Coordinates of C-alpha atoms in Angstrom, one line a residue:
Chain A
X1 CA 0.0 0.0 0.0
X2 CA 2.7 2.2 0.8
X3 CA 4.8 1.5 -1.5
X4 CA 2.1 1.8 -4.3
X5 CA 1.3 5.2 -3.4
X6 CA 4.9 6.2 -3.5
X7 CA 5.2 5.1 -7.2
X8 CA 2.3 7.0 -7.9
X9 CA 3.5 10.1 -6.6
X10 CA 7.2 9.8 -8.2
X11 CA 5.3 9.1 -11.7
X12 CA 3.1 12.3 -10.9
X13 CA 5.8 14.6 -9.8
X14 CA 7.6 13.1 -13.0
X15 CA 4.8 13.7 -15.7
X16 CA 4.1 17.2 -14.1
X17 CA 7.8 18.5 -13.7
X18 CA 8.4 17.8 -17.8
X19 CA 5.0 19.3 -18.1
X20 CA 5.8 22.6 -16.5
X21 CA 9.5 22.6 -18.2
X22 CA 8.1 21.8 -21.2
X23 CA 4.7 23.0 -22.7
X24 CA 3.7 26.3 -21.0
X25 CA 7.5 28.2 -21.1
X26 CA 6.7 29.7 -24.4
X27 CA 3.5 31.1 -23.3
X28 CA 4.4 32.1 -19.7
X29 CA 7.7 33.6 -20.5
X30 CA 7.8 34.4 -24.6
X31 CA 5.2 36.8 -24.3
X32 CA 6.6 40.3 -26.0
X33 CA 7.0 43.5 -24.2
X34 CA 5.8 46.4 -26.5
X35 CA 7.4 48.6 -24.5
X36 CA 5.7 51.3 -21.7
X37 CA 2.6 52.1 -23.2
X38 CA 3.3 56.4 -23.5
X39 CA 6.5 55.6 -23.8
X40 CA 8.8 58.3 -25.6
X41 CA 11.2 58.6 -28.2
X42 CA 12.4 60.1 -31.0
X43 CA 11.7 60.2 -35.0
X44 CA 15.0 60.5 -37.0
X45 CA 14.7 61.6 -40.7
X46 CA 18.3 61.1 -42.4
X47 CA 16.8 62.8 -45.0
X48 CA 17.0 65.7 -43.7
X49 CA 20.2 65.7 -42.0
X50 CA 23.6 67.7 -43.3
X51 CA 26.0 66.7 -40.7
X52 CA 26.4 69.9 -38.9
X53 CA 27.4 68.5 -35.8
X54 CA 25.6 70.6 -33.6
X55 CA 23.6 67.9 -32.0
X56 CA 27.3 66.6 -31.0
X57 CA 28.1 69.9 -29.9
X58 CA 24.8 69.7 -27.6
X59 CA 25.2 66.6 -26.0
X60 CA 28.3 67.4 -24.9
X61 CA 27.1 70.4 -22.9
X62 CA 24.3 69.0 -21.7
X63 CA 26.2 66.0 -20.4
X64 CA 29.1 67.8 -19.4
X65 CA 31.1 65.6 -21.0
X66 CA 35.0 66.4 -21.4
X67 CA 36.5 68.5 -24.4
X68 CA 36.7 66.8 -27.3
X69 CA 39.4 65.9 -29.4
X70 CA 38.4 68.3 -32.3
X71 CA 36.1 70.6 -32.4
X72 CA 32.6 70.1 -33.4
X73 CA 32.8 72.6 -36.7
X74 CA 35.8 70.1 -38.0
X75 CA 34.4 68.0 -40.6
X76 CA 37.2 65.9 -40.9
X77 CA 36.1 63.7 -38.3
X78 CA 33.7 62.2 -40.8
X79 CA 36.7 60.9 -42.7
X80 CA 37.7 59.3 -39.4
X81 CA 37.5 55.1 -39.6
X82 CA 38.6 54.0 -36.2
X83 CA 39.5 50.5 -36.1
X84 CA 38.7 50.6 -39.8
X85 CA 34.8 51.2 -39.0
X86 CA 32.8 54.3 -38.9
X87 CA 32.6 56.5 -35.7
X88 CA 30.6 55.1 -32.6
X89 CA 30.2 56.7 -29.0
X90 CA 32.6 56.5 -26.8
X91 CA 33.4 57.4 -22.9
X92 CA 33.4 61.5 -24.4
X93 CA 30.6 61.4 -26.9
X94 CA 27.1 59.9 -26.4
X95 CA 26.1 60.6 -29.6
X96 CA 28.1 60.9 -32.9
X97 CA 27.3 61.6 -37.1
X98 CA 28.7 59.2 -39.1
X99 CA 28.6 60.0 -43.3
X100 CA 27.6 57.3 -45.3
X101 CA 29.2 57.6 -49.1
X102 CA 27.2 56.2 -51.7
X103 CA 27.8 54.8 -54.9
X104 CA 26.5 57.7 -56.8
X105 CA 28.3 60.3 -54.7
X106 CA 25.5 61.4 -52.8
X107 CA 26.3 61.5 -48.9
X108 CA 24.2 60.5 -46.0
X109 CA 24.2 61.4 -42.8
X110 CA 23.2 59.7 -39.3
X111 CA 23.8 60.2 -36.3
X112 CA 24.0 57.6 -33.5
X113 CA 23.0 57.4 -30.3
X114 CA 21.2 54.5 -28.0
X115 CA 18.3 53.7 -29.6
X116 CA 16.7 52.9 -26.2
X117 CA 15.2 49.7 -26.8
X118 CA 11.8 48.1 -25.4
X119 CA 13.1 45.5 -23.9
X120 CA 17.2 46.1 -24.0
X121 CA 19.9 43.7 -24.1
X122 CA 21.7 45.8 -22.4
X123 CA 19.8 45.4 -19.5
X124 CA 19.0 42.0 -19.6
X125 CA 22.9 41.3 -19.6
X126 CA 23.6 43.3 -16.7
X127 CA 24.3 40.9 -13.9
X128 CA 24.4 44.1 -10.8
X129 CA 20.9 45.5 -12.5
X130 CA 22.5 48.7 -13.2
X131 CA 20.1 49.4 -15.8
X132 CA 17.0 50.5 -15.7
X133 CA 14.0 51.1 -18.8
X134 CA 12.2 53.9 -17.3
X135 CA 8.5 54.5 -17.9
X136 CA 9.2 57.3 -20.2
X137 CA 11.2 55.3 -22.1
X138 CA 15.1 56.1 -21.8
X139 CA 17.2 52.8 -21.0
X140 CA 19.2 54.7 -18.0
X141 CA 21.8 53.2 -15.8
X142 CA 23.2 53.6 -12.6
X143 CA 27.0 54.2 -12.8
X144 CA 27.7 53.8 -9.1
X145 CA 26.8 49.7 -8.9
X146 CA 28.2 49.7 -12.6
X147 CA 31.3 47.1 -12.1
X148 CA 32.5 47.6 -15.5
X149 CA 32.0 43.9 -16.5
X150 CA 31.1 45.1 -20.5
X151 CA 28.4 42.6 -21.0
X152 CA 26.3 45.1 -22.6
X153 CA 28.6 45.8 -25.0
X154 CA 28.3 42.4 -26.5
X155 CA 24.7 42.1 -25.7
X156 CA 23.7 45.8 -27.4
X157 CA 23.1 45.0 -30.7
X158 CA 23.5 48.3 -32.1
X159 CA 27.4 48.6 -30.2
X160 CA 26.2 51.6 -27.9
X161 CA 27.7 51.3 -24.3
X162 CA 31.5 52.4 -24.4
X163 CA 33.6 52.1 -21.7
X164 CA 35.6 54.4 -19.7
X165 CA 39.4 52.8 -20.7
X166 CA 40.7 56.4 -19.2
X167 CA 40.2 55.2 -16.0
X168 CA 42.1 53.2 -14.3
X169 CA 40.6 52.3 -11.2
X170 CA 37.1 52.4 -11.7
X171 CA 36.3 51.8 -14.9
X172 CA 32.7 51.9 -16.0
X173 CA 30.0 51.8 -18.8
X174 CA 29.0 55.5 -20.4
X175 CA 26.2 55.9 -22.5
X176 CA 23.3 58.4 -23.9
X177 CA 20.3 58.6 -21.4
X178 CA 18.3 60.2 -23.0
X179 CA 19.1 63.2 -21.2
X180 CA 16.9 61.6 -18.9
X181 CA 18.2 63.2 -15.4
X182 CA 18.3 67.2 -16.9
X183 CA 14.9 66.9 -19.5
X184 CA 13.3 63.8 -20.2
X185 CA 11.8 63.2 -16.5
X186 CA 10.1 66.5 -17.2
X187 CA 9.1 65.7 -20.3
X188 CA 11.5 67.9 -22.5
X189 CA 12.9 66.9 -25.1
X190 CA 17.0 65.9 -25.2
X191 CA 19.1 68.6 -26.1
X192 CA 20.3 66.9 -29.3
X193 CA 16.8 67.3 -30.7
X194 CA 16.3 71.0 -29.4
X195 CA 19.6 72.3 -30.6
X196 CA 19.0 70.3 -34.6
X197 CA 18.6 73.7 -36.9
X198 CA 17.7 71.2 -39.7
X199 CA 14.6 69.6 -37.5
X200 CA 16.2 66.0 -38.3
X201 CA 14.5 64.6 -35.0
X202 CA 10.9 64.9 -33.8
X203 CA 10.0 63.8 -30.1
X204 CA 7.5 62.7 -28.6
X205 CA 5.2 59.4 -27.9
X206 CA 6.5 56.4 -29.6
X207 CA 3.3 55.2 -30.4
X208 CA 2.8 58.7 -32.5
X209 CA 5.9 59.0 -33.8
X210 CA 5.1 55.3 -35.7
X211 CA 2.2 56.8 -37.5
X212 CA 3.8 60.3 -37.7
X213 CA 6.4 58.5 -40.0
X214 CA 3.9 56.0 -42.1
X215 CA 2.3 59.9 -42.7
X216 CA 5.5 60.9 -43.6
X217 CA 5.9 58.1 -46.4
X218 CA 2.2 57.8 -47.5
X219 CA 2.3 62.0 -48.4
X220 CA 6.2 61.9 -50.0
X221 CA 5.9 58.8 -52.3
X222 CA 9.3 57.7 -53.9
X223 CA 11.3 59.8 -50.9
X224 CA 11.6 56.9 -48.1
X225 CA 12.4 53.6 -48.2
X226 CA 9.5 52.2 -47.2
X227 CA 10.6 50.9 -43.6
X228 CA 10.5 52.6 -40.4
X229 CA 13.9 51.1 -38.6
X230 CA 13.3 50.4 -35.1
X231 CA 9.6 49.6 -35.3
X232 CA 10.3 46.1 -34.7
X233 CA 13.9 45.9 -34.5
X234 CA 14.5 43.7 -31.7
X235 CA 11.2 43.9 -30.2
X236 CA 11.5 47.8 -31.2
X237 CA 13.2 50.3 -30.2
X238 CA 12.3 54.1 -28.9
X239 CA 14.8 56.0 -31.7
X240 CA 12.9 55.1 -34.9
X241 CA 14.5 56.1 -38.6
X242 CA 13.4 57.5 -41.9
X243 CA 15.8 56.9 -44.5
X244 CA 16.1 57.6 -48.4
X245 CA 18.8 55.7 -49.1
X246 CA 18.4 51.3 -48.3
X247 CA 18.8 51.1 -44.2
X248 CA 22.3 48.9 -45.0
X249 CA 24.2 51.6 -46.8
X250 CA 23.6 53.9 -44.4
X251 CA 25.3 51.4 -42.1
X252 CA 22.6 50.0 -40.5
X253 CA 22.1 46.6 -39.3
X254 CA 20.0 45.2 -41.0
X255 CA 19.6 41.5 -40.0
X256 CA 18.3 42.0 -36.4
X257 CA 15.4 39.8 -35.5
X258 CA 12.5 41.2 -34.8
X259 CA 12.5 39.3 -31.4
X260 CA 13.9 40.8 -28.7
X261 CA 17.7 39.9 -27.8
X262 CA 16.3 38.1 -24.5
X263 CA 13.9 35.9 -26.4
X264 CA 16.9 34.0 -27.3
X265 CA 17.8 32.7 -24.0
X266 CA 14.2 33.5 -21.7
X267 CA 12.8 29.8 -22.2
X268 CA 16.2 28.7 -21.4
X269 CA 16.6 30.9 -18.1
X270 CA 12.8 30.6 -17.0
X271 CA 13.7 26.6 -16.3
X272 CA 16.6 27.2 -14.3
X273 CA 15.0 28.3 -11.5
X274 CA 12.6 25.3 -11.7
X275 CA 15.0 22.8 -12.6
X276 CA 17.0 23.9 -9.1
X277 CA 13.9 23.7 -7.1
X278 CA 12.4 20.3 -8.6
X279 CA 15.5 18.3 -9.2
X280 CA 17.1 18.2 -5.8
X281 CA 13.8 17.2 -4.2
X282 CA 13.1 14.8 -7.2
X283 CA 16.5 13.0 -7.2
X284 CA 16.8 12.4 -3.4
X285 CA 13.6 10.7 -3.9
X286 CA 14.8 8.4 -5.9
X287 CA 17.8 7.8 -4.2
X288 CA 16.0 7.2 -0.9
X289 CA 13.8 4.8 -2.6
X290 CA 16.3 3.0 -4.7
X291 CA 18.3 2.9 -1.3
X292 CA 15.8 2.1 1.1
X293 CA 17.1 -0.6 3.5
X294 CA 20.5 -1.8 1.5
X295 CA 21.9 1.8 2.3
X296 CA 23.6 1.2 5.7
X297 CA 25.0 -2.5 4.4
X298 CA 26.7 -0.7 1.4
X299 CA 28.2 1.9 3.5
X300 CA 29.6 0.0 6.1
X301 CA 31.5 -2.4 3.4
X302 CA 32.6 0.2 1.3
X303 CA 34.4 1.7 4.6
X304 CA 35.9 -1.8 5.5
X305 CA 37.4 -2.1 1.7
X306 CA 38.7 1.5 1.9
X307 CA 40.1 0.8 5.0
X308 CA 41.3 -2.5 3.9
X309 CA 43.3 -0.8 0.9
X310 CA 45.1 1.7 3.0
X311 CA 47.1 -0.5 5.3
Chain B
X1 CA 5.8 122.4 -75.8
X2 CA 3.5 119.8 -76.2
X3 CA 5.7 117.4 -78.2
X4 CA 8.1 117.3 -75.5
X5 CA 5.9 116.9 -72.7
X6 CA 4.2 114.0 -75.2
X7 CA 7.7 112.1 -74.9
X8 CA 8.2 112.9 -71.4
X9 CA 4.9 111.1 -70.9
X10 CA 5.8 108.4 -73.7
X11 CA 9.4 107.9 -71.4
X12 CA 7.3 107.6 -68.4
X13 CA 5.0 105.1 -69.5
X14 CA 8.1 103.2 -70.7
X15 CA 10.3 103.5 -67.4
X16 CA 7.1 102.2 -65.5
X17 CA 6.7 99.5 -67.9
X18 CA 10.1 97.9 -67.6
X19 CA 10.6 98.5 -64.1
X20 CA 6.5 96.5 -63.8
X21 CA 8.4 94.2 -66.0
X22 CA 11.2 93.6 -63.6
X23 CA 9.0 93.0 -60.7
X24 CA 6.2 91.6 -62.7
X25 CA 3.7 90.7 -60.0
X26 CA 5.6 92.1 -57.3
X27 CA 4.7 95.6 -58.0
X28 CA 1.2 95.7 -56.3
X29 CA 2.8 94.1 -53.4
X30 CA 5.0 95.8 -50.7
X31 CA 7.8 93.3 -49.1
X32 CA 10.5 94.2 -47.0
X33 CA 13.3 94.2 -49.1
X34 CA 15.7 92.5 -45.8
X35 CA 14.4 90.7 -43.1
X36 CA 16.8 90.7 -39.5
X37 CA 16.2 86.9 -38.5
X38 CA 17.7 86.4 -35.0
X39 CA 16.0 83.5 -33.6
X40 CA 19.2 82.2 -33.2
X41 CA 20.9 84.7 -31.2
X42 CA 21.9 82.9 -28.7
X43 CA 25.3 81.0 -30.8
X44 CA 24.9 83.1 -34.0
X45 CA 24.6 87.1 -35.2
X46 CA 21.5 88.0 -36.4
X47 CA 20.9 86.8 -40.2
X48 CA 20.3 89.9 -42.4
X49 CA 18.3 88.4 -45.5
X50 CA 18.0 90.1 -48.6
X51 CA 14.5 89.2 -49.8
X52 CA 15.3 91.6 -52.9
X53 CA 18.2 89.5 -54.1
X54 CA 16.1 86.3 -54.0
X55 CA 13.2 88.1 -55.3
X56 CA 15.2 88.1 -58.3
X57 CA 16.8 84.5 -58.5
X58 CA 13.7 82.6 -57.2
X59 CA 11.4 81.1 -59.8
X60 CA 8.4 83.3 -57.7
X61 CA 6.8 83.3 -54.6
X62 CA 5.4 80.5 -54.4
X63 CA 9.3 78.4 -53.5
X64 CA 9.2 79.6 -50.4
X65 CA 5.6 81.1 -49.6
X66 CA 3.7 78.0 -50.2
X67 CA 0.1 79.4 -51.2
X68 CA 0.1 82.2 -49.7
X69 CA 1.0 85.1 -52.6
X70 CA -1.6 84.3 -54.8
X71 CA 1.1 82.5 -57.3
X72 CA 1.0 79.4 -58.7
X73 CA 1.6 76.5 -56.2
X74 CA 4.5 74.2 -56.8
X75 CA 4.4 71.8 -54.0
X76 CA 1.7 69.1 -55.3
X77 CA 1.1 68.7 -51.8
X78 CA -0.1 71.7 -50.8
X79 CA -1.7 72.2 -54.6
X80 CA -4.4 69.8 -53.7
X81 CA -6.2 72.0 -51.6
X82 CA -4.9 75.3 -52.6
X83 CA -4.5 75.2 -56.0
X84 CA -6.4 78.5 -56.7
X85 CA -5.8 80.3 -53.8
X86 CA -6.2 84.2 -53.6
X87 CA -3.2 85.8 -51.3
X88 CA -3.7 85.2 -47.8
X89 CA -3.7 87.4 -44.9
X90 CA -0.2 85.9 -43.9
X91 CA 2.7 85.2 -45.6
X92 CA 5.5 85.5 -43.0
X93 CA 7.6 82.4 -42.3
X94 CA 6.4 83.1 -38.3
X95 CA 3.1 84.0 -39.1
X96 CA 2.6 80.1 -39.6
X97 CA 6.0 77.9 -38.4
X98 CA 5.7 78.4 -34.3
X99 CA 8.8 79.5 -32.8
X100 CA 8.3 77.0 -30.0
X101 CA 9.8 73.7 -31.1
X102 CA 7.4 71.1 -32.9
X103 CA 7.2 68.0 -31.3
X104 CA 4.8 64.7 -31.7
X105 CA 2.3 66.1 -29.0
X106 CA 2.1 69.5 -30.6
X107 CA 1.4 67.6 -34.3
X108 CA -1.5 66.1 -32.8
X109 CA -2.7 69.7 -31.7
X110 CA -2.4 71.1 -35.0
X111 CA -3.9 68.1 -36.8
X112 CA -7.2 68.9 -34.6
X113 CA -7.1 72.3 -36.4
X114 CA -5.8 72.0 -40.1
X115 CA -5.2 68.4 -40.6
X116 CA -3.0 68.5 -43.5
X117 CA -0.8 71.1 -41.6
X118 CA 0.4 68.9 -39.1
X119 CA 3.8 68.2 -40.2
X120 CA 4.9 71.9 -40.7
X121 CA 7.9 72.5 -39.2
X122 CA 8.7 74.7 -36.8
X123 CA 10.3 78.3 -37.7
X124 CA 14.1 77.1 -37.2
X125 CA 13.4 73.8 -39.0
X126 CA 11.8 76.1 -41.7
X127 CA 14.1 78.4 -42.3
X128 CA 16.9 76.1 -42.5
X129 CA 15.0 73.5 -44.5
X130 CA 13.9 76.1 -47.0
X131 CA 16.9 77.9 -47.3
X132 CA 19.7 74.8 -47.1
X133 CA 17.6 72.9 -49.7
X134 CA 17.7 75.6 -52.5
X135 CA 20.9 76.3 -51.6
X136 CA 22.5 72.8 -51.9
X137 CA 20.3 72.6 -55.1
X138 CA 21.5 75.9 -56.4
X139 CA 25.4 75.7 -55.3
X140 CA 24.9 78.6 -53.1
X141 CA 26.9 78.4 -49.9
X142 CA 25.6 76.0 -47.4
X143 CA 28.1 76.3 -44.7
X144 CA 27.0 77.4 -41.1
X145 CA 29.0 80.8 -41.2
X146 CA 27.8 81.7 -44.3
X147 CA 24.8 82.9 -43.4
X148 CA 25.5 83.5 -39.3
X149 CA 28.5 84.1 -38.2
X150 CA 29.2 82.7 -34.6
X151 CA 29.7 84.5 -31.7
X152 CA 32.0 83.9 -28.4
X153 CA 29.1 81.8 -26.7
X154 CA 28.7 79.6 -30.4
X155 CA 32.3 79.7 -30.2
X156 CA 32.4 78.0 -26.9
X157 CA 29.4 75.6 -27.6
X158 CA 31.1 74.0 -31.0
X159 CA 34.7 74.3 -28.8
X160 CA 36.1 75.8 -31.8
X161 CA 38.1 79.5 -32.3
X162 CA 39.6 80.6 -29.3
X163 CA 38.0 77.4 -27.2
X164 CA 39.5 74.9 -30.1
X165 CA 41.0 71.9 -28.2
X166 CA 44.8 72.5 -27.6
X167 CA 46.2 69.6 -28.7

């Protein structure tokens, strides 16, 4: 009597461990984050963009970041390939224009900051929780638990997070915020976007901005292509792009998935907790049962022979 | 007496034909022949703009002014509705683009009021799209300075002149 019940409880606690690890993962834990609902962002047309630098110019100001290396009316920079690539932020520039050279001579510009994802790899990689996706939609992060691991650089898709190499002893992740602690809280826009004399970037309500730009390419047929980059990049991002020339040539990357980074590996990681909770429990089960009565015979000859071997 | 006052007359009529010639519809209109722009005082000198001079080398009014002169629309855009228009009470740049900043919130304001005017930009982003455009288009000079020149605080802000980098 005993024993049967015991069998039936292994079998159950069998059939509904692979259950829970198996069929409801994707539904309980795949389900996509659009993002915070009035979340904000901003609208980039590159058509529009000349590559003054004054958005550069602005965000280091604002950020009070330290005197750059050449000054921000020196368009040389543009000729710049460091590491044989294009420009991208570093520890003194949250934001940088990069120009694109086409076949046909034409030249397009963008500039690059964080693109402030829905649901960022970035944050999802960060092992001390420094980051944080705020409700209004900046991916900020807090510099002083920050242990300068560079996780999100790998994870960010979009090779945003730089690092302070300058310092020596406390080394740590610098990024754009969004101007999140000096405007976006209160709902301004960042100083990038106010300072643009060329109106490059509208802000505002993600959600807006998405239709904003389908108006955009609905009344100007021929001038876009006809994607909005960042709508579903990655699950989406809050930076969204209007382009004229094909989203690659402009140096884009353009085989993200449209799933966010985390998707990857969130099946994987939901069972791990489970799998430590149920296994120990499950396994000593077995063992007790496969054990029960011979245990104390085995351990008492397996001493004697140890014993045995020594002298 | 009379003959010469005939061809005083005749000379007249001619001077004020050629010189309606020259400004062909312009004539019944009174513009300011420079407009001070200094909405961006702040980093940059006033702008003095000689509306005269491009007057002249526009293809009318209509380039810059949308459908507001009374000419001919060229935007297809804007001709849909206002391809017939008669002048309108405004034709300055501010008396339409806001000098407050557009953003996505503001759009949806304006689209409550004039639904195809929602993505107007605002008066910095109009000047600069108007005027940059032609002048890329027309090889006219397109730098910065060229049209404001900086002053100490721009100076300071683009860390360039006296505040260039040392190194």
């Amino acid at each position: 009597m005993c024993n049967i019940s015991r069998r039936k409880f292994l079998a159950g606690s069998v059939a509904g461990g692979a259950a829970i690890a198996m069929a409801p993962a994707k539904k309980a834990f795949g389900a996509n984050l659009s993002g915070f609902p009035d979340g904000l962002g901003v609208l980039v047309d590159m058509t529009r963009c000349v590559g003054c630098r004054s958005c550069e110019a602005a965000c280091n100001k604002e950020q009070n970041l330290p005197e750059p290396d050449k000054a921000f009316d020196d368009y040389t920079v543009f000729d710049e390939r460091p590491h044989g690539q294009h420009r991208r932020p570093t520890e003194k520039a949250y934001t940088v224009v990069n120009r694109y050279d086409q076949a046909d001579g034409e030249k397009v510009y963008r500039k690059i900051q964080c693109n402030h994802c829905n649901e960022p790899a970035c944050l999802t990689s960060c092992f001390v929780n420094a980051y944080k996706k705020t409700p209004e939609g900046a991916v900020t992060y807090n510099d002083k638990v920050c242990v300068g691991c560079r996780n999100c650089m790998v994870a960010c898709p979009f090779n945003i997070p730089a690092f302070s190499y300058s310092s020596a002893f406390n080394p740590i992740i610098k990024k754009c915020i969004f101007c999140y602690d000096t405007r976006l809280k209160n709902g301004q826009a960042p100083a990038c976007v106010e300072i643009c004399p060329q109106q490059v970037m509208l802000f505002g309500k993600r959600q807006e901005l998405i239709k904003i730009a389908h108006d955009r390419m609905r009344r100007n047929p021929g001038k876009y292509v006809e994607t909005l980059y960042g709508d579903k990049e990655v699950g989406g991002t809050g930076w969204l792009y209007l382009s004229h020339v094909p989203f690659k040539e402009a140096g884009f990357n353009v085989s993200l998935p449209n799933e966010p980074i985390i998707n990857n590996v969130k099946d994987f990681l939901a069972i791990v907790p489970m799998v430590l909770a149920i296994w120990p429990a499950l396994f000593t089960g077995f063992h007790l049962l496969s054990t029960k009565g011979k245990s104390h015979g085995h351990a008492d000859n397996h001493r004697h022979d140890g014993q045995e071997g020594h002298e | 007496m009379a003959n010469s006052a005939k061809t005083i007359m005749k000379g007249a009529l001619a001077l004020l034909f050629f010189f309606s010639l020259f400004m062909n519809c312009y004539a019944t209109e009174s513009y300011p022949g420079e407009i001070y722009i200094d909405i961006l005082a702040n980093h940059y000198q006033a702008v003095v703009f000689d509306h005269d001079l491009h007057v002249m080398v526009s293809e009318g009014c209509a380039t810059c002014h949308h459908h507001t002169t009374g000419m001919p629309v060229i935007n297809t855009y804007c001709a849909s509705c206002h391809s017939a228009d008669e002048s309108a009470a405004t034709v300055s740049c501010q008396g339409c683009h806001s000098k407050e900043p557009v953003t996505a919130g503001s759009m949806q304001q304006e689209r409550a009021a004039f639904v195809f005017h929602d993505d107007k930009p605002d008066l910095k982003g109009a000047y600069h799209l108007s005027c940059l455009g032609c002048h890329q288009q027309m090889g006219a000079p397109t730098g910065c300075q060229d049209c404001h020149a900086r002053t100490e605080a721009g100076d300071r802000f683009f860390n360039s002149g006296m505040f260039a980098p040392a190194h």
